[in-house]
Coordinates of C-alpha atoms in Angstrom, one line a residue:
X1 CA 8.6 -16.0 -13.3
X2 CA 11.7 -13.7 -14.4
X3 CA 13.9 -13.1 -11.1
X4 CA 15.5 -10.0 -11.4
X5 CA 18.7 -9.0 -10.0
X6 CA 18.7 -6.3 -7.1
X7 CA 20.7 -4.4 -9.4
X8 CA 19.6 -4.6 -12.9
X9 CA 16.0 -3.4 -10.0
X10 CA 17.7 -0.3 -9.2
X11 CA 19.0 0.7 -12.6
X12 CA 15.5 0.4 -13.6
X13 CA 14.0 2.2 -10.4
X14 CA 16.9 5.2 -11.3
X15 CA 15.5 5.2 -14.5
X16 CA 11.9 5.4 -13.8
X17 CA 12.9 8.1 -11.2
X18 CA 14.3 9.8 -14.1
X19 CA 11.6 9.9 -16.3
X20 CA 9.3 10.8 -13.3
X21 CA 11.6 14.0 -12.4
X22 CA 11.3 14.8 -16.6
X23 CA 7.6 14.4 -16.5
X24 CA 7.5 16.9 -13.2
X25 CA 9.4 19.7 -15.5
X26 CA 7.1 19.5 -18.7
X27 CA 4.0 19.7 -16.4
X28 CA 5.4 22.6 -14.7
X29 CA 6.8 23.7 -18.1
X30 CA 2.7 22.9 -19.8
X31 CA 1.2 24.7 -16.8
X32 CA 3.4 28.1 -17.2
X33 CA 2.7 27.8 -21.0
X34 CA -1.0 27.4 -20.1
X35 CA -0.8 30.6 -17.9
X36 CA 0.8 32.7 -20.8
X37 CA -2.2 31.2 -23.1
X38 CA -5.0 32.1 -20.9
X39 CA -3.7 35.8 -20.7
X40 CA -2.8 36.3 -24.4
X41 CA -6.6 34.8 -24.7
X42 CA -4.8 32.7 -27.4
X43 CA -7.7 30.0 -27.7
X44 CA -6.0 27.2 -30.2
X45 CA -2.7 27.6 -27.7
X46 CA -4.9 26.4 -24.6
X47 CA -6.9 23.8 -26.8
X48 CA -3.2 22.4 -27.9
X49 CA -2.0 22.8 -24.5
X50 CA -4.9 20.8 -23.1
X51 CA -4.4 18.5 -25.1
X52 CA -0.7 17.9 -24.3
X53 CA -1.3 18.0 -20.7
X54 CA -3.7 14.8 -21.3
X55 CA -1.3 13.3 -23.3
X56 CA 1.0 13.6 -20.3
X57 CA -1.4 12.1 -18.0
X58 CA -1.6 9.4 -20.0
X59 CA 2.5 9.3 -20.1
X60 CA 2.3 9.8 -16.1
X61 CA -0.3 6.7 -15.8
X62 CA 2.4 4.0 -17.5
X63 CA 5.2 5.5 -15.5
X64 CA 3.7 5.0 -12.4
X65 CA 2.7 1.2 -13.1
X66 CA 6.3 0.7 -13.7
X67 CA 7.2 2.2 -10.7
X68 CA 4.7 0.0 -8.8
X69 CA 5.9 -3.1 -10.3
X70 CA 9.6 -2.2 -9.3
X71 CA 8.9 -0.8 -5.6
X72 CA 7.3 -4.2 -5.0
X73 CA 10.0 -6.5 -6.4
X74 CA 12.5 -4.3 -4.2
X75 CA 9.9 -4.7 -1.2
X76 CA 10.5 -8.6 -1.2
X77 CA 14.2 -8.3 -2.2
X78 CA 14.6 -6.4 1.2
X79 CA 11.9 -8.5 3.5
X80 CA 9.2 -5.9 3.3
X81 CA 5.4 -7.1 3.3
X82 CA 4.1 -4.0 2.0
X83 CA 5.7 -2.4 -0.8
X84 CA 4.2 1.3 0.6
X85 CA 6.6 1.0 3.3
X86 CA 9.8 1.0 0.7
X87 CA 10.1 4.7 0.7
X88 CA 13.2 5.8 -1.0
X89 CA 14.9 7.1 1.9
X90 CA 14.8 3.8 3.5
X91 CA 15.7 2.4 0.3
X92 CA 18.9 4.8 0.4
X93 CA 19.9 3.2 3.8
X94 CA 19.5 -0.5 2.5
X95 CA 22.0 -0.1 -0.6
X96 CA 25.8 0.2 -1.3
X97 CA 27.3 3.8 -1.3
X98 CA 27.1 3.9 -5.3
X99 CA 23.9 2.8 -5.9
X100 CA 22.5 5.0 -2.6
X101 CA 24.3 8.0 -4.1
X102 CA 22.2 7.7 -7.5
X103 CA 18.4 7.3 -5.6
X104 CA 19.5 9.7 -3.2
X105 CA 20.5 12.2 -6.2
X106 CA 17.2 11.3 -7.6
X107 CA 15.0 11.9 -4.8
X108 CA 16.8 15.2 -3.8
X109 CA 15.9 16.2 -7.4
X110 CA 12.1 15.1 -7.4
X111 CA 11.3 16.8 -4.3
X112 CA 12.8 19.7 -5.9
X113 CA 10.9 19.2 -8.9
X114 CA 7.8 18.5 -6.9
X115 CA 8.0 22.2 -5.1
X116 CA 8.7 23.8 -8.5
X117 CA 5.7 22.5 -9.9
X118 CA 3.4 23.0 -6.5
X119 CA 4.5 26.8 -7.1
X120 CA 3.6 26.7 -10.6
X121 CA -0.4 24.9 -10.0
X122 CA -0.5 27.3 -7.7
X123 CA 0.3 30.6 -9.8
X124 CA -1.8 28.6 -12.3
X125 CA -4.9 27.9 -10.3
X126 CA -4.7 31.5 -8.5
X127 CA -4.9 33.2 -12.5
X128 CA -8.3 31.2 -13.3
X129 CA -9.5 32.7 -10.1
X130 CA -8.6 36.3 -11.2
X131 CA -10.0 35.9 -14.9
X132 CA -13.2 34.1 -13.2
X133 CA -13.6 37.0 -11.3
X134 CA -12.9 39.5 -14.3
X135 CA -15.4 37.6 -16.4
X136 CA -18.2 37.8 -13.6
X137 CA -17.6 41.5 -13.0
X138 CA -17.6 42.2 -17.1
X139 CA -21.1 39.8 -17.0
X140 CA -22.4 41.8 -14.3
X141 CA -21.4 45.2 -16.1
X142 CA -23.2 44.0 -19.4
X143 CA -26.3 42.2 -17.1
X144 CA -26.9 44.0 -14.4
X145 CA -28.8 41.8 -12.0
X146 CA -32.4 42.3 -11.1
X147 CA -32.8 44.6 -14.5
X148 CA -34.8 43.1 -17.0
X149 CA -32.8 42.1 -20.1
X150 CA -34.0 42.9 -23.7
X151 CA -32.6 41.6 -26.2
X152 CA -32.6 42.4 -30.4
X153 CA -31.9 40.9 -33.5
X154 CA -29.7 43.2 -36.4
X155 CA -32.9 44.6 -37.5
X156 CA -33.6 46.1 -34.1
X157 CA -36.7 43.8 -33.5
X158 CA -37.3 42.5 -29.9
X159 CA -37.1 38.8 -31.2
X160 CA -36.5 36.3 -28.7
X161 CA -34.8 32.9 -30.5
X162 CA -34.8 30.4 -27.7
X163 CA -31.5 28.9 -26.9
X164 CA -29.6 31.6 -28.3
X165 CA -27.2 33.3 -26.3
X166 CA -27.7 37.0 -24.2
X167 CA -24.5 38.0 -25.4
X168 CA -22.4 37.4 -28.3
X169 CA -19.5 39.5 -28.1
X170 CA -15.8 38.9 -28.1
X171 CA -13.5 40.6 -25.7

């Protein structure tokens, strides 16, 4: 077993915490471009988007090993049983001034990262809502309920193809 040095830990935790503050602003930065897609109706931008948001998660997923693996090794550096008690302000108070300075800077910046994108998932979510809404009232408008639907083909016969959609029309 590799033991590391408590500071060659924290220059990787600062690190880490770096990366995790960058991944905060491209998911905030994905989501507002994800918002501007779904409004401009701009179907390959939101499949691309998608896409890059997975990619992200993925991304997110390795990061947060690393920063398991590290949050323990500093747990039994400084006597903690469980590394979930290691919370970075408490890590803050165990370290020298230079070293406390550069978490502290880094936690000050993900919480502010962290409300940034709350704001944004929630601007996000609260669109889909609205064009859910827009799409169920245009539904309504083209099929009413409780009136009986008949459908044609291009020749104007009543021709029912089964599994074919009600509507095909583009808005």
């Amino acid at each position: 077993m590799i033991v590391r040095s408590t500071e060659s830990l924290i220059d990787e935790l600062v690190a880490i915490l770096d990366e995790e503050i960058d991944l905060l602003e491209q998911k905030r930065s994905q989501l507002a471009d994800l918002s501007e897609a779904l409004v401009s109706a701009d179907d390959e931008a939101t499949e691309t988007l998608l896409k890059q948001i997975e990619q992200t998660e993925y991304t997110q997923t390795r990061v947060d090993i690393r920063l398991r693996d590290v949050r323990k090794a500093l747990a039994g550096v400084f006597g903690y049983d469980d590394a979930r008690a290691l919370r970075l302000s408490v890590l803050v108070s165990e370290l020298p001034d230079t070293q406390a300075s550069a978490v502290d800077d880094r936690r000050g910046r993900l919480a502010r990262q962290v409300g940034k994108l709350r704001r944004q998932h929630l601007q996000t979510a609260m669109l889909l809502v609205e064009c859910s809404k827009v799409n169920r009232m245009m539904m309504e408008c083209l099929l009413p309920a409780g009136e009986t639907v008949t459908t044609y083909d291009a020749a104007g016969t009543n021709l029912w193809r089964n599994g074919a959609g009600l509507v095909d029309k583009e808005l």
